[in-house]
mmCIF file of C-alpha atoms and ligand atoms in Angstrom:
data_model
loop_
_atom_site.group_PDB
_atom_site.id
_atom_site.type_symbol
_atom_site.label_atom_id
_atom_site.label_comp_id
_atom_site.label_asym_id
_atom_site.label_seq_id
_atom_site.Cartn_x
_atom_site.Cartn_y
_atom_site.Cartn_z
ATOM 1 C CA ILE A 18 0.000 0.000 0.000
ATOM 2 C CA MET A 19 3.022 2.323 0.079
ATOM 3 C CA ASP A 20 6.640 2.372 -0.996
ATOM 4 C CA THR A 21 8.451 0.916 2.002
ATOM 5 C CA SER A 22 10.034 -2.370 3.069
ATOM 6 C CA ASP A 23 10.039 -4.585 6.105
ATOM 7 C CA GLU A 24 13.838 -4.298 6.136
ATOM 8 C CA TRP A 25 13.764 -0.463 6.216
ATOM 9 C CA ILE A 26 11.227 -0.434 9.027
ATOM 10 C CA ARG A 27 13.005 -3.035 11.168
ATOM 11 C CA GLU A 28 16.402 -1.417 10.704
ATOM 12 C CA ARG A 29 15.311 2.158 11.478
ATOM 13 C CA THR A 30 12.680 1.481 14.123
ATOM 14 C CA GLY A 31 12.868 -2.131 15.373
ATOM 15 C CA ILE A 32 9.167 -2.567 14.564
ATOM 16 C CA ALA A 33 8.193 -5.924 13.066
ATOM 17 C CA GLU A 34 4.437 -5.951 13.758
ATOM 18 C CA ARG A 35 1.681 -3.614 14.818
ATOM 19 C CA ARG A 36 -1.966 -4.106 15.762
ATOM 20 C CA TRP A 37 -4.826 -2.203 14.109
ATOM 21 C CA VAL A 38 -8.407 -2.371 15.337
ATOM 22 C CA GLU A 39 -11.277 -3.769 13.317
ATOM 23 C CA PRO A 40 -13.307 -0.800 11.994
ATOM 24 C CA GLY A 41 -15.960 0.134 14.536
ATOM 25 C CA THR A 42 -13.994 -0.849 17.637
ATOM 26 C CA THR A 43 -13.993 2.150 19.972
ATOM 27 C CA GLY A 44 -11.212 3.426 22.165
ATOM 28 C CA ALA A 45 -13.640 3.252 25.093
ATOM 29 C CA ALA A 46 -14.167 -0.470 24.501
ATOM 30 C CA MET A 47 -10.432 -1.130 24.357
ATOM 31 C CA ALA A 48 -9.930 1.012 27.457
ATOM 32 C CA ALA A 49 -12.628 -0.972 29.250
ATOM 33 C CA ASP A 50 -10.930 -4.288 28.384
ATOM 34 C CA ALA A 51 -7.591 -3.035 29.683
ATOM 35 C CA SER A 52 -9.261 -1.572 32.797
ATOM 36 C CA ARG A 53 -10.943 -4.868 33.649
ATOM 37 C CA MET A 54 -7.624 -6.689 33.334
ATOM 38 C CA ALA A 55 -5.893 -4.130 35.562
ATOM 39 C CA LEU A 56 -8.660 -4.232 38.183
ATOM 40 C CA GLU A 57 -8.492 -8.007 38.264
ATOM 41 C CA ALA A 58 -4.701 -8.021 38.601
ATOM 42 C CA ALA A 59 -4.926 -5.452 41.407
ATOM 43 C CA HIS A 60 -7.717 -7.373 43.174
ATOM 44 C CA VAL A 61 -9.819 -4.215 43.149
ATOM 45 C CA GLU A 62 -13.546 -4.160 42.333
ATOM 46 C CA ALA A 63 -14.655 -1.618 39.730
ATOM 47 C CA ARG A 64 -17.023 -0.046 42.297
ATOM 48 C CA GLU A 65 -13.978 0.826 44.473
ATOM 49 C CA VAL A 66 -12.638 3.216 41.794
ATOM 50 C CA ASP A 67 -12.948 6.845 42.959
ATOM 51 C CA ALA A 68 -11.742 8.562 39.780
ATOM 52 C CA ILE A 69 -10.666 7.850 36.203
ATOM 53 C CA VAL A 70 -7.816 9.457 34.298
ATOM 54 C CA LEU A 71 -7.748 8.590 30.614
ATOM 55 C CA ALA A 72 -4.877 9.659 28.377
ATOM 56 C CA THR A 73 -5.338 9.688 24.597
ATOM 57 C CA LEU A 74 -4.556 11.763 21.526
ATOM 58 C CA SER A 75 -7.162 9.852 19.524
ATOM 59 C CA PRO A 76 -10.464 10.378 21.348
ATOM 60 C CA ASP A 77 -13.526 8.545 20.026
ATOM 61 C CA HIS A 78 -15.282 11.913 19.498
ATOM 62 C CA CYS A 79 -14.397 15.619 19.451
ATOM 63 C CA PHE A 80 -16.184 15.884 22.767
ATOM 64 C CA PRO A 81 -16.883 14.668 25.350
ATOM 65 C CA GLY A 82 -13.653 12.835 26.072
ATOM 66 C CA THR A 83 -13.278 9.073 25.956
ATOM 67 C CA GLY A 84 -13.104 8.966 29.773
ATOM 68 C CA VAL A 85 -16.863 9.297 30.192
ATOM 69 C CA PHE A 86 -17.521 6.563 27.618
ATOM 70 C CA LEU A 87 -15.143 4.325 29.549
ATOM 71 C CA GLN A 88 -16.926 5.234 32.766
ATOM 72 C CA ARG A 89 -20.235 4.276 31.153
ATOM 73 C CA GLU A 90 -18.838 0.939 29.912
ATOM 74 C CA LEU A 91 -17.588 0.142 33.416
ATOM 75 C CA GLY A 92 -20.817 1.331 35.077
ATOM 76 C CA LEU A 93 -18.952 3.787 37.269
ATOM 77 C CA SER A 94 -21.279 6.820 37.337
ATOM 78 C CA PRO A 95 -20.826 9.343 38.862
ATOM 79 C CA VAL A 96 -17.087 9.117 39.570
ATOM 80 C CA PRO A 97 -15.099 11.875 37.835
ATOM 81 C CA ALA A 98 -13.501 11.035 34.483
ATOM 82 C CA LEU A 99 -10.647 13.253 33.333
ATOM 83 C CA ASP A 100 -9.297 13.145 29.779
ATOM 84 C CA LEU A 101 -5.706 14.113 29.411
ATOM 85 C CA ARG A 102 -3.908 15.249 26.267
ATOM 86 C CA ALA A 103 -0.194 14.803 26.612
ATOM 87 C CA GLN A 104 0.283 12.427 23.664
ATOM 88 C CA CYS A 105 3.188 10.006 24.167
ATOM 89 C CA SER A 106 3.683 11.323 27.705
ATOM 90 C CA GLY A 107 -0.017 10.873 28.521
ATOM 91 C CA PHE A 108 0.501 7.983 30.881
ATOM 92 C CA LEU A 109 3.286 9.822 32.740
ATOM 93 C CA TYR A 110 1.190 12.974 33.082
ATOM 94 C CA GLY A 111 -1.755 10.835 34.187
ATOM 95 C CA LEU A 112 0.404 9.056 36.736
ATOM 96 C CA SER A 113 1.428 12.407 38.153
ATOM 97 C CA VAL A 114 -2.210 13.583 38.426
ATOM 98 C CA ALA A 115 -3.372 10.314 39.981
ATOM 99 C CA ASP A 116 -0.458 10.300 42.428
ATOM 100 C CA ALA A 117 -1.172 13.906 43.475
ATOM 101 C CA TRP A 118 -4.905 13.198 43.947
ATOM 102 C CA ILE A 119 -4.085 10.219 46.128
ATOM 103 C CA ARG A 120 -1.376 12.024 48.144
ATOM 104 C CA SER A 121 -3.724 14.971 48.770
ATOM 105 C CA GLY A 122 -6.371 12.585 50.076
ATOM 106 C CA GLN A 123 -8.918 13.635 47.463
ATOM 107 C CA TYR A 124 -9.286 10.115 46.040
ATOM 108 C CA ARG A 125 -8.056 6.756 47.283
ATOM 109 C CA THR A 126 -8.306 4.566 44.188
ATOM 110 C CA VAL A 127 -7.641 5.915 40.713
ATOM 111 C CA LEU A 128 -7.964 4.044 37.417
ATOM 112 C CA LEU A 129 -5.372 5.298 34.937
ATOM 113 C CA VAL A 130 -5.703 4.325 31.284
ATOM 114 C CA GLY A 131 -3.787 5.022 28.091
ATOM 115 C CA VAL A 132 -5.609 4.198 24.857
ATOM 116 C CA GLU A 133 -5.090 4.980 21.192
ATOM 117 C CA ILE A 134 -6.613 4.196 17.853
ATOM 118 C CA GLN A 135 -3.950 5.476 15.476
ATOM 119 C CA SER A 136 -4.714 3.297 12.463
ATOM 120 C CA THR A 137 -7.775 5.260 11.308
ATOM 121 C CA GLY A 138 -5.828 8.550 11.281
ATOM 122 C CA LEU A 139 -2.742 7.666 9.265
ATOM 123 C CA ASP A 140 -1.781 8.718 5.759
ATOM 124 C CA LEU A 141 -1.330 5.340 4.101
ATOM 125 C CA THR A 142 0.285 6.749 0.960
ATOM 126 C CA THR A 143 4.036 6.916 0.387
ATOM 127 C CA GLU A 144 3.942 10.542 1.515
ATOM 128 C CA GLY A 145 2.846 9.446 4.981
ATOM 129 C CA ARG A 146 5.085 6.386 5.258
ATOM 130 C CA ASP A 147 7.444 7.857 7.847
ATOM 131 C CA MET A 148 4.524 8.063 10.313
ATOM 132 C CA ALA A 149 2.293 5.234 9.099
ATOM 133 C CA VAL A 150 4.824 2.487 9.723
ATOM 134 C CA LEU A 151 5.437 3.578 13.299
ATOM 135 C CA PHE A 152 2.006 3.530 14.894
ATOM 136 C CA GLY A 153 -0.301 0.879 16.287
ATOM 137 C CA ASP A 154 -3.517 0.714 18.268
ATOM 138 C CA GLY A 155 -3.678 -0.389 21.888
ATOM 139 C CA ALA A 156 -4.794 0.203 25.437
ATOM 140 C CA GLY A 157 -3.190 -0.297 28.821
ATOM 141 C CA ALA A 158 -4.359 0.443 32.327
ATOM 142 C CA ALA A 159 -3.147 0.654 35.910
ATOM 143 C CA VAL A 160 -4.915 0.924 39.243
ATOM 144 C CA LEU A 161 -3.381 3.256 41.818
ATOM 145 C CA ARG A 162 -4.359 3.113 45.461
ATOM 146 C CA GLY A 163 -3.279 5.136 48.466
ATOM 147 C CA SER A 164 -1.278 3.354 51.140
ATOM 148 C CA GLU A 165 0.390 4.203 54.446
ATOM 149 C CA ASP A 166 3.527 2.393 53.258
ATOM 150 C CA THR A 167 5.778 5.271 52.192
ATOM 151 C CA ASP A 168 8.591 2.984 50.962
ATOM 152 C CA ARG A 169 6.449 1.637 48.136
ATOM 153 C CA GLY A 170 4.499 3.108 45.248
ATOM 154 C CA VAL A 171 5.194 6.191 43.165
ATOM 155 C CA LEU A 172 8.309 7.875 44.586
ATOM 156 C CA SER A 173 8.091 10.962 42.373
ATOM 157 C CA THR A 174 7.050 12.197 38.937
ATOM 158 C CA HIS A 175 8.895 14.776 36.812
ATOM 159 C CA LEU A 176 7.158 16.494 33.898
ATOM 160 C CA HIS A 177 8.220 18.996 31.254
ATOM 161 C CA SER A 178 6.831 20.668 28.121
ATOM 162 C CA GLN A 179 8.275 22.830 25.362
ATOM 163 C CA GLY A 180 5.545 24.350 23.195
ATOM 164 C CA GLU A 181 8.039 26.028 20.874
ATOM 165 C CA HIS A 182 8.438 22.594 19.264
ATOM 166 C CA ALA A 183 4.702 21.877 18.910
ATOM 167 C CA GLU A 184 4.793 21.647 15.123
ATOM 168 C CA ILE A 185 7.592 19.096 14.834
ATOM 169 C CA LEU A 186 5.023 16.401 15.621
ATOM 170 C CA TRP A 187 1.413 17.434 15.247
ATOM 171 C CA CYS A 188 -1.880 17.184 13.455
ATOM 172 C CA ASP A 189 -3.032 20.576 12.123
ATOM 173 C CA ALA A 190 -6.707 19.878 11.331
ATOM 174 C CA SER A 191 -9.385 20.040 12.465
ATOM 175 C CA ALA A 192 -8.669 23.456 13.955
ATOM 176 C CA SER A 193 -11.254 25.249 16.083
ATOM 177 C CA TYR A 194 -9.953 28.731 15.234
ATOM 178 C CA ARG A 195 -10.904 28.207 11.569
ATOM 179 C CA HIS A 196 -14.446 28.099 10.189
ATOM 180 C CA PRO A 197 -15.258 25.462 9.164
ATOM 181 C CA ARG A 198 -12.835 23.537 11.283
ATOM 182 C CA ILE A 199 -11.939 21.256 8.428
ATOM 183 C CA THR A 200 -12.273 22.001 4.711
ATOM 184 C CA ALA A 201 -12.122 20.030 1.489
ATOM 185 C CA GLU A 202 -8.774 21.728 0.924
ATOM 186 C CA ASP A 203 -7.493 20.488 4.307
ATOM 187 C CA LEU A 204 -8.423 16.966 3.280
ATOM 188 C CA GLU A 205 -6.822 17.368 -0.129
ATOM 189 C CA GLU A 206 -3.608 18.682 1.394
ATOM 190 C CA GLY A 207 -3.640 15.988 4.079
ATOM 191 C CA ARG A 208 -3.727 18.459 6.974
ATOM 192 C CA HIS A 209 -5.852 15.997 8.938
ATOM 193 C CA TYR A 210 -2.919 13.559 9.025
ATOM 194 C CA PRO A 211 -0.199 13.667 11.646
ATOM 195 C CA ARG A 212 3.085 15.116 10.427
ATOM 196 C CA MET A 213 6.503 14.779 11.973
ATOM 197 C CA GLU A 214 10.067 15.954 11.575
ATOM 198 C CA GLY A 215 11.400 12.556 12.573
ATOM 199 C CA LYS A 216 15.056 13.465 12.961
ATOM 200 C CA GLU A 217 14.226 16.443 15.210
ATOM 201 C CA VAL A 218 11.938 14.370 17.439
ATOM 202 C CA PHE A 219 14.630 11.699 17.651
ATOM 203 C CA LYS A 220 17.253 14.254 18.741
ATOM 204 C CA HIS A 221 15.038 15.646 21.488
ATOM 205 C CA ALA A 222 14.074 12.167 22.699
ATOM 206 C CA VAL A 223 17.602 10.871 23.131
ATOM 207 C CA GLN A 224 18.606 14.016 25.002
ATOM 208 C CA ARG A 225 15.555 14.660 27.168
ATOM 209 C CA MET A 226 14.750 11.102 28.210
ATOM 210 C CA PRO A 227 18.098 10.339 29.910
ATOM 211 C CA GLU A 228 18.098 13.875 31.332
ATOM 212 C CA VAL A 229 14.703 13.515 33.037
ATOM 213 C CA VAL A 230 15.576 10.035 34.341
ATOM 214 C CA GLY A 231 18.645 11.664 35.916
ATOM 215 C CA GLU A 232 16.392 14.333 37.429
ATOM 216 C CA ALA A 233 14.128 11.662 38.948
ATOM 217 C CA LEU A 234 17.059 9.658 40.314
ATOM 218 C CA ASP A 235 18.706 12.769 41.815
ATOM 219 C CA ALA A 236 15.447 13.788 43.503
ATOM 220 C CA ASN A 237 15.411 10.440 45.313
ATOM 221 C CA GLY A 238 19.137 10.119 46.062
ATOM 222 C CA LEU A 239 19.420 7.177 43.637
ATOM 223 C CA THR A 240 21.619 6.341 40.661
ATOM 224 C CA ALA A 241 21.005 4.524 37.366
ATOM 225 C CA SER A 242 22.467 1.325 38.817
ATOM 226 C CA ASP A 243 19.560 1.283 41.317
ATOM 227 C CA ILE A 244 17.026 0.879 38.474
ATOM 228 C CA ASP A 245 15.774 -2.689 38.216
ATOM 229 C CA LEU A 246 13.683 -1.996 35.127
ATOM 230 C CA LEU A 247 13.434 1.017 32.840
ATOM 231 C CA ILE A 248 10.166 1.042 30.918
ATOM 232 C CA PRO A 249 10.593 3.662 28.198
ATOM 233 C CA HIS A 250 7.826 4.959 25.975
ATOM 234 C CA GLN A 251 7.998 2.743 22.896
ATOM 235 C CA ALA A 252 8.579 5.196 20.013
ATOM 236 C CA ASN A 253 11.540 3.645 18.232
ATOM 237 C CA LEU A 254 13.822 0.826 19.391
ATOM 238 C CA ARG A 255 16.825 2.943 18.421
ATOM 239 C CA ILE A 256 15.677 5.689 20.777
ATOM 240 C CA SER A 257 15.323 3.192 23.657
ATOM 241 C CA GLN A 258 18.751 1.730 22.906
ATOM 242 C CA MET A 259 20.378 5.148 22.858
ATOM 243 C CA VAL A 260 18.671 6.121 26.130
ATOM 244 C CA GLN A 261 19.885 2.832 27.605
ATOM 245 C CA ARG A 262 23.472 3.539 26.508
ATOM 246 C CA ARG A 263 23.407 7.097 27.792
ATOM 247 C CA LEU A 264 22.220 5.875 31.198
ATOM 248 C CA GLY A 265 24.753 3.010 31.209
ATOM 249 C CA LEU A 266 22.053 0.359 31.696
ATOM 250 C CA ARG A 267 22.374 -3.337 30.867
ATOM 251 C CA ASP A 268 19.960 -5.027 28.432
ATOM 252 C CA ASP A 269 18.153 -6.766 31.307
ATOM 253 C CA GLN A 270 17.428 -3.364 32.905
ATOM 254 C CA VAL A 271 15.358 -2.114 29.948
ATOM 255 C CA PHE A 272 12.019 -3.440 28.719
ATOM 256 C CA ASN A 273 11.063 -3.115 25.046
ATOM 257 C CA ASN A 274 8.091 -4.556 23.197
ATOM 258 C CA ILE A 275 7.801 -2.086 20.323
ATOM 259 C CA GLN A 276 8.788 -4.956 18.004
ATOM 260 C CA ARG A 277 5.249 -6.350 18.271
ATOM 261 C CA TYR A 278 3.079 -3.243 18.708
ATOM 262 C CA GLY A 279 4.765 -0.223 17.180
ATOM 263 C CA ASN A 280 4.129 3.094 18.910
ATOM 264 C CA THR A 281 0.755 3.037 20.691
ATOM 265 C CA THR A 282 1.400 6.527 22.136
ATOM 266 C CA ALA A 283 -0.311 6.923 25.557
ATOM 267 C CA ALA A 284 -0.752 3.148 25.760
ATOM 268 C CA THR A 285 2.871 2.038 25.316
ATOM 269 C CA ILE A 286 4.006 2.335 28.935
ATOM 270 C CA PRO A 287 1.042 0.540 30.563
ATOM 271 C CA ILE A 288 1.110 -2.206 27.909
ATOM 272 C CA ALA A 289 4.841 -2.656 28.525
ATOM 273 C CA LEU A 290 4.304 -2.665 32.298
ATOM 274 C CA HIS A 291 1.656 -5.357 31.883
ATOM 275 C CA GLU A 292 3.933 -7.535 29.760
ATOM 276 C CA ALA A 293 6.909 -7.031 32.073
ATOM 277 C CA ARG A 294 4.730 -8.188 34.989
ATOM 278 C CA GLN A 295 3.532 -11.198 32.975
ATOM 279 C CA GLN A 296 7.151 -12.136 32.274
ATOM 280 C CA GLY A 297 8.010 -11.976 35.988
ATOM 281 C CA LEU A 298 10.293 -8.962 35.508
ATOM 282 C CA VAL A 299 8.560 -6.830 38.149
ATOM 283 C CA LYS A 300 9.163 -8.116 41.661
ATOM 284 C CA ALA A 301 8.342 -6.779 45.121
ATOM 285 C CA GLY A 302 10.913 -4.159 46.108
ATOM 286 C CA ASP A 303 12.048 -3.470 42.522
ATOM 287 C CA LEU A 304 12.661 0.085 41.377
ATOM 288 C CA ILE A 305 10.846 0.756 38.109
ATOM 289 C CA CYS A 306 11.506 3.862 36.070
ATOM 290 C CA PHE A 307 9.037 5.072 33.441
ATOM 291 C CA VAL A 308 10.191 7.659 30.898
ATOM 292 C CA GLY A 309 8.803 9.140 27.695
ATOM 293 C CA LEU A 310 8.798 12.050 25.254
ATOM 294 C CA GLY A 311 6.406 12.965 22.498
ATOM 295 C CA SER A 312 4.312 15.566 20.756
ATOM 296 C CA GLY A 313 4.066 18.849 22.642
ATOM 297 C CA LEU A 314 6.877 18.494 23.197
ATOM 298 C CA ASN A 315 5.930 16.850 26.469
ATOM 299 C CA TRP A 316 8.228 14.574 28.373
ATOM 300 C CA GLY A 317 8.643 13.128 31.820
ATOM 301 C CA ALA A 318 9.796 10.341 34.096
ATOM 302 C CA ALA A 319 8.501 8.590 37.183
ATOM 303 C CA LEU A 320 10.056 6.262 39.733
ATOM 304 C CA HIS A 321 8.005 3.500 41.269
ATOM 305 C CA ARG A 322 9.028 1.145 44.077
ATOM 306 C CA CYS A 323 7.101 -2.128 43.754
HETATM 307 N N1 COA B 9 10.033 3.380 4.295
HETATM 308 C C1 COA B 9 11.012 3.657 3.435
HETATM 309 N N2 COA B 9 11.634 4.840 3.401
HETATM 310 C C2 COA B 9 11.231 5.768 4.278
HETATM 311 C C3 COA B 9 10.199 5.540 5.189
HETATM 312 C C4 COA B 9 9.575 4.285 5.174
HETATM 313 N N3 COA B 9 8.587 3.959 6.003
HETATM 314 N N4 COA B 9 10.024 6.652 5.937
HETATM 315 C C5 COA B 9 10.911 7.556 5.496
HETATM 316 N N5 COA B 9 11.637 7.024 4.490
HETATM 317 C C6 COA B 9 12.701 7.642 3.710
HETATM 318 C C7 COA B 9 12.573 9.148 3.658
HETATM 319 O O1 COA B 9 11.673 9.542 2.665
HETATM 320 C C8 COA B 9 13.995 9.560 3.345
HETATM 321 O O2 COA B 9 14.196 9.419 1.986
HETATM 322 P P1 COA B 9 15.095 10.495 1.184
HETATM 323 O O3 COA B 9 16.442 10.452 1.823
HETATM 324 O O4 COA B 9 15.026 10.020 -0.199
HETATM 325 O O5 COA B 9 14.401 11.811 1.420
HETATM 326 C C9 COA B 9 14.835 8.502 4.058
HETATM 327 O O6 COA B 9 13.952 7.392 4.317
HETATM 328 C C10 COA B 9 15.408 8.995 5.360
HETATM 329 O O7 COA B 9 14.354 9.621 6.071
HETATM 330 P P2 COA B 9 14.558 10.190 7.483
HETATM 331 O O8 COA B 9 13.285 10.776 7.999
HETATM 332 O O9 COA B 9 15.793 11.043 7.499
HETATM 333 O O10 COA B 9 14.879 8.812 8.249
HETATM 334 P P3 COA B 9 15.338 8.577 9.689
HETATM 335 O O11 COA B 9 16.557 7.775 9.702
HETATM 336 O O12 COA B 9 15.287 9.830 10.511
HETATM 337 O O13 COA B 9 14.148 7.620 10.223
HETATM 338 C C11 COA B 9 12.208 7.763 11.586
HETATM 339 C C12 COA B 9 12.828 8.065 10.230
HETATM 340 C C13 COA B 9 10.784 8.277 11.546
HETATM 341 C C14 COA B 9 12.209 6.259 11.772
HETATM 342 C C15 COA B 9 13.036 8.429 12.682
HETATM 343 O O14 COA B 9 13.302 9.761 12.349
HETATM 344 C C16 COA B 9 12.382 8.391 14.015
HETATM 345 O O15 COA B 9 12.056 7.339 14.551
HETATM 346 N N6 COA B 9 12.174 9.574 14.651
HETATM 347 C C17 COA B 9 11.532 9.663 15.929
HETATM 348 C C18 COA B 9 10.104 9.354 15.722
HETATM 349 C C19 COA B 9 9.350 9.286 16.988
HETATM 350 O O16 COA B 9 9.822 8.786 17.942
HETATM 351 N N7 COA B 9 8.126 9.766 16.909
HETATM 352 C C20 COA B 9 7.183 9.627 17.926
HETATM 353 C C21 COA B 9 7.652 10.254 19.164
HETATM 354 S S1 COA B 9 6.536 9.895 20.344
#
């Protein structure tokens, strides 16, 4: 369907497979599946959830956000449902919000979900191949609960943004400051497709991700050798490998599964966390570090003691 090759994609990105939804599958339905799995793994009943945070750049509708549709699917009215737009850093931003809500005592149990349907929004012509080969659909979820045990849980979260780089990875249309928000010309010119200056994004990622991990470690008096598992946002295997090298981490300290899913944006970190747990790589007492960068630019890191 476009001029590319498996070899090019594997070599430049590490991606061998990606999952695309069947037409008609909603983000809310995928989010609900992931939420049920997370609730079961956490031994928490859905009715114990006090608030929902849902991160996505591909909402099912312009408004309202996908969070309320997820809430409806889970039968959780009237708990608050917050949609969060921080793209590839959505899960990290959501983790920070959920952690702050719990620390402040406002909510005890927060359901945090990252979900994306990218496949319906990609330019599948050769012009869009740099983006189209990277992205997949997916959902991942986590349940956060307040505890008196201060040695475990989220140790800290560290977030940053740099709006001056907004256009290096963005989708221009539809745009609410234009009337109509999307025109035939927009569609002809492909302004409704995501566009990216790949090399620029790459450069920022390999600089900012190690930097913000360092910031998180410093804030907790830890060093990179204390990390049992780094779970990076899965954007490109070469980015993860460069971040690993810059932090001086061994292969067994870094989890990657982009090979099978591509970049599922806000869903990559919770999907990776789920698979790392399934593979027995997350044990009690382990220090897990989450890190990511994406459109915004937004980036961040979090440390979690299991
Ligand atoms: N198949 C074949 N060729 C492709 C291609 C594809 N899917 N995508 C791009 N190319 C071509 C380009 O057209 C270009 O051809 P040209 O030299 O004739 O102009 C050539 O490959 C090199 O393109 P370039 O963009 O410089 O490649 P790159 O080495 O930077 O790799 C990315 C492209 C997208 C893989 C890489 O830049 C990247 O991963 N960037 C970060 C992306 C990212 O992480 N985004 C999400 C952040 S959350």
